[in-house]
mmCIF file of C-alpha atoms in Angstrom:
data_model
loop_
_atom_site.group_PDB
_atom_site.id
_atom_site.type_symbol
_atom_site.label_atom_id
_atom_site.label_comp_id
_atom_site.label_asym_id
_atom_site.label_seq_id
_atom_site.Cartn_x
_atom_site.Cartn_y
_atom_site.Cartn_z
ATOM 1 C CA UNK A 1 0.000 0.000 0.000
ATOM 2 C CA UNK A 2 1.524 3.348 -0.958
ATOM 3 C CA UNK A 3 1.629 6.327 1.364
ATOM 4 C CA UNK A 4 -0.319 8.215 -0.267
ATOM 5 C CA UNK A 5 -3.306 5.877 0.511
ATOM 6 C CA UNK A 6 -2.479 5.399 3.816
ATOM 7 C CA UNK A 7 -2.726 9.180 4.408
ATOM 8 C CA UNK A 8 -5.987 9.528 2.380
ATOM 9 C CA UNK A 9 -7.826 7.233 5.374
ATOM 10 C CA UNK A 10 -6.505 8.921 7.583
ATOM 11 C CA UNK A 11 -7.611 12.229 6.225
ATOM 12 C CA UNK A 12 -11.203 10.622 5.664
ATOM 13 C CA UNK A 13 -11.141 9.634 9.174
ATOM 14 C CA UNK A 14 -9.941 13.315 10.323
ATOM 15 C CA UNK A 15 -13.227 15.008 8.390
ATOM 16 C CA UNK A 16 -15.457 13.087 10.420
ATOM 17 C CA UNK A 17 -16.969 14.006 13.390
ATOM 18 C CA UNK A 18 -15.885 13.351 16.723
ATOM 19 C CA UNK A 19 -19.142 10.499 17.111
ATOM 20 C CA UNK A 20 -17.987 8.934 14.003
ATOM 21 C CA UNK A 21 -14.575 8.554 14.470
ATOM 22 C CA UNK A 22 -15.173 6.569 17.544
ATOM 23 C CA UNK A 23 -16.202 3.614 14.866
ATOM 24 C CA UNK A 24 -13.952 4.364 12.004
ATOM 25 C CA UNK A 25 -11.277 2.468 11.218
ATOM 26 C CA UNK A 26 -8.409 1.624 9.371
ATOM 27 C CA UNK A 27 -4.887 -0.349 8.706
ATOM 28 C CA UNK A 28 -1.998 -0.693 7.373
ATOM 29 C CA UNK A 29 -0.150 -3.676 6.003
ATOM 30 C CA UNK A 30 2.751 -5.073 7.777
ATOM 31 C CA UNK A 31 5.338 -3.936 4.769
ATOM 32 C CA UNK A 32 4.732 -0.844 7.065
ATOM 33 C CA UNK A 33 6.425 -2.442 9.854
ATOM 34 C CA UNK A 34 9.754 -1.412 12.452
ATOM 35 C CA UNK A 35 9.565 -5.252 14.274
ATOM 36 C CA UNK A 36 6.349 -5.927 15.384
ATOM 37 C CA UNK A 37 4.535 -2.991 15.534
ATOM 38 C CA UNK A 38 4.001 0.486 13.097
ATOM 39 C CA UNK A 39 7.026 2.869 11.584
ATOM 40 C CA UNK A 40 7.115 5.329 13.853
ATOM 41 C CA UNK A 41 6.827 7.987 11.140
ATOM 42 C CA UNK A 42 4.221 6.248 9.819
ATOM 43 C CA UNK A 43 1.929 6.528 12.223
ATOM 44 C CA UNK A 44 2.618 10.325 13.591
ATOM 45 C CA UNK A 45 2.200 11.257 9.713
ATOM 46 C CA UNK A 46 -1.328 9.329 9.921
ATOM 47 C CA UNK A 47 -2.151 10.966 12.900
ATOM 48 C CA UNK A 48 -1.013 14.458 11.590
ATOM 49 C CA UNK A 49 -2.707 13.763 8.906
ATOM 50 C CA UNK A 50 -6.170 13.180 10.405
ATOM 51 C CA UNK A 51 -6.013 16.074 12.690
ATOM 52 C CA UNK A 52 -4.937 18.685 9.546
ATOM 53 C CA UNK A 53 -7.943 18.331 8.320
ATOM 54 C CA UNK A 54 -9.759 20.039 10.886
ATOM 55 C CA UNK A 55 -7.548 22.889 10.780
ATOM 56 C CA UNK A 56 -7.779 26.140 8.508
ATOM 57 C CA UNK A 57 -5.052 26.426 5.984
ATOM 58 C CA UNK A 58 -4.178 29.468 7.115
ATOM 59 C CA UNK A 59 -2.712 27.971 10.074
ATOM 60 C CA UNK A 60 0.703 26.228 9.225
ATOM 61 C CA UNK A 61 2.388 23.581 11.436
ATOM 62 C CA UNK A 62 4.845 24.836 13.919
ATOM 63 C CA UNK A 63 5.575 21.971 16.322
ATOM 64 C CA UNK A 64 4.416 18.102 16.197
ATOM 65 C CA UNK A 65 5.044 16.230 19.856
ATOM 66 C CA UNK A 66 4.796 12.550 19.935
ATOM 67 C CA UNK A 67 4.756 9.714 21.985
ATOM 68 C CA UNK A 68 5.038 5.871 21.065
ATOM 69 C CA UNK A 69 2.341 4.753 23.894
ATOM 70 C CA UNK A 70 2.653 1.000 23.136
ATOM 71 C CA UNK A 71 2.501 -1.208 19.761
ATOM 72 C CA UNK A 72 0.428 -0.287 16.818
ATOM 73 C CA UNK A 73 -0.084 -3.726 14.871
ATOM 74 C CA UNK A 74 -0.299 -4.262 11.047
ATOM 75 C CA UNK A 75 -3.240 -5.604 9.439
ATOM 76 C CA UNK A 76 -5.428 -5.060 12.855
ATOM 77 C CA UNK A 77 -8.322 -2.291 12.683
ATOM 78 C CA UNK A 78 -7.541 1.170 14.838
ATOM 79 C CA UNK A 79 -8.831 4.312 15.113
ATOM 80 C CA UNK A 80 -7.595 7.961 15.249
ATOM 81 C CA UNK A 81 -9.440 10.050 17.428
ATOM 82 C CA UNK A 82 -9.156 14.278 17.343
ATOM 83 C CA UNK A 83 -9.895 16.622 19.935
ATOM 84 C CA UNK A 84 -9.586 20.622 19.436
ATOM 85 C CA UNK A 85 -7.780 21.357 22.723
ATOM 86 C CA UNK A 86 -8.229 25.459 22.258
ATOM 87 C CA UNK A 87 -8.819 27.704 18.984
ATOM 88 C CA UNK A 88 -7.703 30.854 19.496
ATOM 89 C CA UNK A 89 -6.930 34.100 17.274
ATOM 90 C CA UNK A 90 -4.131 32.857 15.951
ATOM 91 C CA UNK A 91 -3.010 29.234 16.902
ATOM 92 C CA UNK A 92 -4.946 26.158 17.405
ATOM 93 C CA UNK A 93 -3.503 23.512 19.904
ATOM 94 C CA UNK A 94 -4.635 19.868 18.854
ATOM 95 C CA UNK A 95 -4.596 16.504 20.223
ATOM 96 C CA UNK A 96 -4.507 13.144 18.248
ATOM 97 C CA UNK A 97 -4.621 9.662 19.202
ATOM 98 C CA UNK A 98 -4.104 6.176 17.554
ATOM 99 C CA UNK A 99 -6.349 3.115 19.872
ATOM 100 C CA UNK A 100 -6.258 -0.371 18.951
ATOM 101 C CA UNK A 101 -7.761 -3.092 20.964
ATOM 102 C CA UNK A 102 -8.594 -0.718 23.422
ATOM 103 C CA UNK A 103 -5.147 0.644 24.155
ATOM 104 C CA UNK A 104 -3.977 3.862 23.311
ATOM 105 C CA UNK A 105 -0.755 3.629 20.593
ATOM 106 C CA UNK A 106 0.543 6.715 19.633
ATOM 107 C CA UNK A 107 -0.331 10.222 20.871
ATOM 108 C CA UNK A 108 0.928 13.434 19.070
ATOM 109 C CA UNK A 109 -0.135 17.114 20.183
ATOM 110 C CA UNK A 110 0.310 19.742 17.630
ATOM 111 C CA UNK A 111 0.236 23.494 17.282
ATOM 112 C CA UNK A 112 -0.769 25.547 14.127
ATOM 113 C CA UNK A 113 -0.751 29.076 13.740
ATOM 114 C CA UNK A 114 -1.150 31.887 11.114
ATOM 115 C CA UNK A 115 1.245 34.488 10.256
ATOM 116 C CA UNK A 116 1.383 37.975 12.090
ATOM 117 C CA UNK A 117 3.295 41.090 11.578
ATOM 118 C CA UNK A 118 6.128 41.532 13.683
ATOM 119 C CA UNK A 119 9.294 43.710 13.157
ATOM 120 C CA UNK A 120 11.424 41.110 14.446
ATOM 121 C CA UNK A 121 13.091 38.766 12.700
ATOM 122 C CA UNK A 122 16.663 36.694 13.370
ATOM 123 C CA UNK A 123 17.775 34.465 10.025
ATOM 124 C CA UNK A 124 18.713 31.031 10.080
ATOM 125 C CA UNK A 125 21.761 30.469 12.375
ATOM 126 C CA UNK A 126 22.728 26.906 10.979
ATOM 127 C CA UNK A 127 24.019 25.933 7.834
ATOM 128 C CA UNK A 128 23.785 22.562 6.374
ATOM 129 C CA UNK A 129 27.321 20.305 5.802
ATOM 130 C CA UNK A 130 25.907 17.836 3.230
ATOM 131 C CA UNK A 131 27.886 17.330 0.639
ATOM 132 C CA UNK A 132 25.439 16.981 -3.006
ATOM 133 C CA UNK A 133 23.174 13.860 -3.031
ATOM 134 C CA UNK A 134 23.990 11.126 -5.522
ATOM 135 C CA UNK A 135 22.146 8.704 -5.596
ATOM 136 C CA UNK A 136 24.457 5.414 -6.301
ATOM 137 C CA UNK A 137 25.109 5.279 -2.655
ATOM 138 C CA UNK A 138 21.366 4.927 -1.782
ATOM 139 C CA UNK A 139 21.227 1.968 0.684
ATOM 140 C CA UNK A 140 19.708 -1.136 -0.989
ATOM 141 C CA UNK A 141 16.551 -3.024 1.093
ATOM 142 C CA UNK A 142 17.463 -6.018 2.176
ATOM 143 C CA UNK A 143 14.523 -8.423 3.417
ATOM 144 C CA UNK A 144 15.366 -9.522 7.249
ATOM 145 C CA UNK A 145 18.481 -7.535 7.855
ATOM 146 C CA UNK A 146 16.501 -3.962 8.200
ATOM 147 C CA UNK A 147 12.824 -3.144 9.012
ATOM 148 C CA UNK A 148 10.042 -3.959 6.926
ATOM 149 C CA UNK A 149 9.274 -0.416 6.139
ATOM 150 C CA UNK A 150 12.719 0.475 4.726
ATOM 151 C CA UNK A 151 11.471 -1.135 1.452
ATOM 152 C CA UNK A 152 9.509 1.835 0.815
ATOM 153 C CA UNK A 153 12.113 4.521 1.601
ATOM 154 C CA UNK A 154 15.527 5.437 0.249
ATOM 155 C CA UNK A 155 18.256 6.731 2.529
ATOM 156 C CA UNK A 156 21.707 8.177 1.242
ATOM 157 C CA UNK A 157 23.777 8.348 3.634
ATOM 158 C CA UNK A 158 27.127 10.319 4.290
ATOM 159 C CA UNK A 159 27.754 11.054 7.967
ATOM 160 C CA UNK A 160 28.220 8.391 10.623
ATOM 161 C CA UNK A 161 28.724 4.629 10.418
ATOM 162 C CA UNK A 162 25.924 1.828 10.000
ATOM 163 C CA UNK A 163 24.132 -0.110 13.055
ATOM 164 C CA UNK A 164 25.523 -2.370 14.715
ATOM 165 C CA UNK A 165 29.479 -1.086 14.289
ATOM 166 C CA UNK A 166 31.311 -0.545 17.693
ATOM 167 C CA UNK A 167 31.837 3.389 15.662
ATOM 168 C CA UNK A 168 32.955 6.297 18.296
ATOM 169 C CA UNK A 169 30.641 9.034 16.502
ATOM 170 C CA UNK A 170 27.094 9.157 17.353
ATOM 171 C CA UNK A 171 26.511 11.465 14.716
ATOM 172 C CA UNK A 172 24.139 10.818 11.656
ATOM 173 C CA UNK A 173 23.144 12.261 8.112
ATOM 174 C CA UNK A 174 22.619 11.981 4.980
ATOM 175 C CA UNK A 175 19.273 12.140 2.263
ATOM 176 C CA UNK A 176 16.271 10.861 2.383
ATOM 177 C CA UNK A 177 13.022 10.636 -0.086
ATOM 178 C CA UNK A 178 10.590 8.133 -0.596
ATOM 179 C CA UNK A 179 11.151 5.486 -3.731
ATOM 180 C CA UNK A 180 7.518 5.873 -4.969
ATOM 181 C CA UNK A 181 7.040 9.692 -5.501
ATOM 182 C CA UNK A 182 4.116 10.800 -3.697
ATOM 183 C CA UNK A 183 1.229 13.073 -4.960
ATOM 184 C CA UNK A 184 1.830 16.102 -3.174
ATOM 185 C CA UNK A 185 4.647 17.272 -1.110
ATOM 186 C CA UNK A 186 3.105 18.157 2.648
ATOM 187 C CA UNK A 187 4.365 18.274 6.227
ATOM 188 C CA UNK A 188 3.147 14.213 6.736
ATOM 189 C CA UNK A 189 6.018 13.533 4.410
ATOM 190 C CA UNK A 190 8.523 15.222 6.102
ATOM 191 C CA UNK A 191 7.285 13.144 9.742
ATOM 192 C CA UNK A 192 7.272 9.840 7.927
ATOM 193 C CA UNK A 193 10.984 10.451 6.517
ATOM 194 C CA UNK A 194 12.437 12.151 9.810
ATOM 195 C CA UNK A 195 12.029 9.170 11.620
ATOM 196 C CA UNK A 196 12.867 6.502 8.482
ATOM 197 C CA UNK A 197 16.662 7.081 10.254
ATOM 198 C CA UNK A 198 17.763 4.425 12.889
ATOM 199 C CA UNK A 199 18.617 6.504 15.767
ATOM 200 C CA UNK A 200 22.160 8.510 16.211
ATOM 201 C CA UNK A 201 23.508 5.651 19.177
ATOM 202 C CA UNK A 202 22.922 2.251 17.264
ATOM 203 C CA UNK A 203 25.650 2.805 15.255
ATOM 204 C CA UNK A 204 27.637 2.852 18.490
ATOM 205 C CA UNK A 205 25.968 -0.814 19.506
ATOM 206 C CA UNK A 206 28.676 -3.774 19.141
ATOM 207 C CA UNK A 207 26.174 -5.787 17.975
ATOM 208 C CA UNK A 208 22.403 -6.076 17.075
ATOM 209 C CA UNK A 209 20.115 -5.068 19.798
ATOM 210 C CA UNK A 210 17.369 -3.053 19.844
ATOM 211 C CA UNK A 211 16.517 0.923 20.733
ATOM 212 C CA UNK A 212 13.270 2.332 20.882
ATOM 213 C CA UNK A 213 12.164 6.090 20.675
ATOM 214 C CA UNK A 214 9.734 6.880 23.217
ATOM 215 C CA UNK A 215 9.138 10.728 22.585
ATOM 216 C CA UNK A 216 9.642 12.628 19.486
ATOM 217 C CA UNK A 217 9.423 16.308 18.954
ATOM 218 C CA UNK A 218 9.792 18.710 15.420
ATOM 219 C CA UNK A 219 9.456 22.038 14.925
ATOM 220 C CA UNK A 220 9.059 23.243 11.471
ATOM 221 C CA UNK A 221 10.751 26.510 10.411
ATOM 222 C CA UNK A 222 9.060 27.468 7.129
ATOM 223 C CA UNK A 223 6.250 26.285 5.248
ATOM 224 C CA UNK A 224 8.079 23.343 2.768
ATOM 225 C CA UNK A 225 8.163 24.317 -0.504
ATOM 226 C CA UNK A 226 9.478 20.995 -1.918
ATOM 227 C CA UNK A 227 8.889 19.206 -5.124
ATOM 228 C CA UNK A 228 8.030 15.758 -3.999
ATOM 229 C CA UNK A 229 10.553 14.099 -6.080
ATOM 230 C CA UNK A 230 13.161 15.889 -4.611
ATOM 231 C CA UNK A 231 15.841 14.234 -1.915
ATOM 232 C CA UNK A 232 15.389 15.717 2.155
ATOM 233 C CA UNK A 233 18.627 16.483 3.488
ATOM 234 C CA UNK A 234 19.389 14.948 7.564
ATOM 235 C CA UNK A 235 21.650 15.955 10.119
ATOM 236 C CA UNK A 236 21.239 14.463 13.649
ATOM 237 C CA UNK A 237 23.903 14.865 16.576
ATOM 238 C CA UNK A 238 23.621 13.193 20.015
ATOM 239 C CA UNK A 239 23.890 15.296 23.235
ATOM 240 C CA UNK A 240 23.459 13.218 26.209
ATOM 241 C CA UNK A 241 23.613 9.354 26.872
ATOM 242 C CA UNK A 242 23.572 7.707 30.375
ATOM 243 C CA UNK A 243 22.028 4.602 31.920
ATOM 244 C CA UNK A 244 19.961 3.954 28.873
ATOM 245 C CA UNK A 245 18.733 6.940 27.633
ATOM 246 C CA UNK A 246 19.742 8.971 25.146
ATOM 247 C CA UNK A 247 18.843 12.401 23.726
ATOM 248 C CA UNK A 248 19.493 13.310 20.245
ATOM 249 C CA UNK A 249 18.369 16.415 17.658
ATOM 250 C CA UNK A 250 18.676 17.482 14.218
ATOM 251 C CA UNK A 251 17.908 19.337 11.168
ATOM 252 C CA UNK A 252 15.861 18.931 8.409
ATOM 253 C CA UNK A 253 16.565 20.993 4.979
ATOM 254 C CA UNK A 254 15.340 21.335 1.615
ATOM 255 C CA UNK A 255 17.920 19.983 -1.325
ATOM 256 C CA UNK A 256 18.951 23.557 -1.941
ATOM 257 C CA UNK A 257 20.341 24.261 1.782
ATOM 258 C CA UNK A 258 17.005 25.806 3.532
ATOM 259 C CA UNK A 259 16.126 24.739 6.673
ATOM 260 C CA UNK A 260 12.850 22.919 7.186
ATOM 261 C CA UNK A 261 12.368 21.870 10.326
ATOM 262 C CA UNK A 262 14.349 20.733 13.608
ATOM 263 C CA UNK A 263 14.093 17.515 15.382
ATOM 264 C CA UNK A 264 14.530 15.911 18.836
ATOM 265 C CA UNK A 265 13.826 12.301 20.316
ATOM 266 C CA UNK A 266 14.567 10.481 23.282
ATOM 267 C CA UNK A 267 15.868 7.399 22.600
ATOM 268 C CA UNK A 268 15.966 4.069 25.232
ATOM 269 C CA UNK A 269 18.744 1.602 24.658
ATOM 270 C CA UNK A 270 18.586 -2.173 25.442
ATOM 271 C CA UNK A 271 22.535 -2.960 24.561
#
């Protein structure tokens, strides 16, 4: 199933009403898979998704917050439920969750807001230290040795090692897309590829274990104004690790150097 259909029941779901979205459901296939239960960036895309559509367009995304509650399983029903927290003047503050089998999944909070005069304004500080894309170095899927849903996503990278590598740098980066080009290019695009990178510490890992992300915060910059065939550029750096934690963030830019969006995730370690 391609993404695009994914996020179009979602978006169905999101223009119901809040009655009727306590029986809708949907799925996803298990092709969509990290181990046993949803892509992480799958399923805070979905959920962005959903709630955008109860949002003016006026009001552009400025910060997604997420939490991975518990499993969200493949090929098993689940809804997505969306509650207006507050509307105001200018920003709207939103709160999405994914239930299956009774059990809340996946929670994201979200704040949109329009644009307002001000006088002040500080450019970008960072610059991105990617060198060009090229594409022959994109990593091939291989069936068993990396999740499920890497089959539908191509990563380039160029800073940091692989998984799994005993490497002393726990930075990360490289590019990013999806292989099948999607309709439109939107903010749910930009969630679902953020988190298609393993996080910053596994390359550190001796050997195969896993690492789970258990919150996960963006904040988006600028409007993207993206082609959808074009390649996402990555940058991730970790700042903190002890007893089992570890905190990393990152930028997100456009293939011509602008910055998109930042990231941040706290990552637990089971080496």
């Amino acid at each position: 199933m391609h993404f695009d259909e994914l996020l179009n029941s979602a978006a169905a779901i999101g223009k119901m009403s809040s009655e009727q979205q306590k029986t809708a459901t949907m799925q996803f296939p298990a092709n969509w898979c990290q181990g046993r239960t949803a892509f992480g960036g799958l399923s805070a895309s979905l959920l962005y998704q959903a709630m955008r559509q109860q949002i003016e367009p006026s009001r552009r995304l400025l910060s997604l917050s997420t939490n991975f509650v518990g499993p969200l399983l493949a090929d098993t029903d689940f809804s997505l439920h969306i509650e207006i927290l507050r509307e105001g003047k200018n920003s709207t503050q939103v709160l999405a969750k994914a239930v299956q089998n009774g059990q809340v999944s996946v929670i994201v909070q979200a704040c949109f807001a329009k644009s307002r005069d001000s006088g002040i304004h500080v450019p970008v500080s960072k610059e991105m230290t990617l060198k060009p894309v090229d594409p022959r170095y994109t990593l091939p899927f291989q069936s068993g040795a990396m999740p499920e849903f890497f089959q539908h996503v191509d990563l380039c990278p160029q800073q940091g090692e692989m998984p799994f590598v005993g490497a002393d740098t726990s930075h990360l980066g490289g590019w990013m897309k999806l292989k099948q080009v999607p309709r439109e290019f939107n903010e749910a695009l930009i969630i679902a590829l953020t988190d298609a990178w393993p996080p910053t510490l596994l390359q550190m890992f001796k050997q195969p274990a896993p690492a789970s992300s258990m919150s996960w915060y963006l904040e988006f910059v600028q409007q993207p104004q993206v082609s959808p065939e074009q390649w996402l550029g990555f940058e991730a750096i970790t700042h903190h690790c002890k007893d089992g934690y570890g905190l990393e963030d990152g930028c997100i830019w456009s293939q011509s150097g602008e910055l998109i969006a930042l990231t941040r995730q706290t990552v637990a370690l089971f080496d």
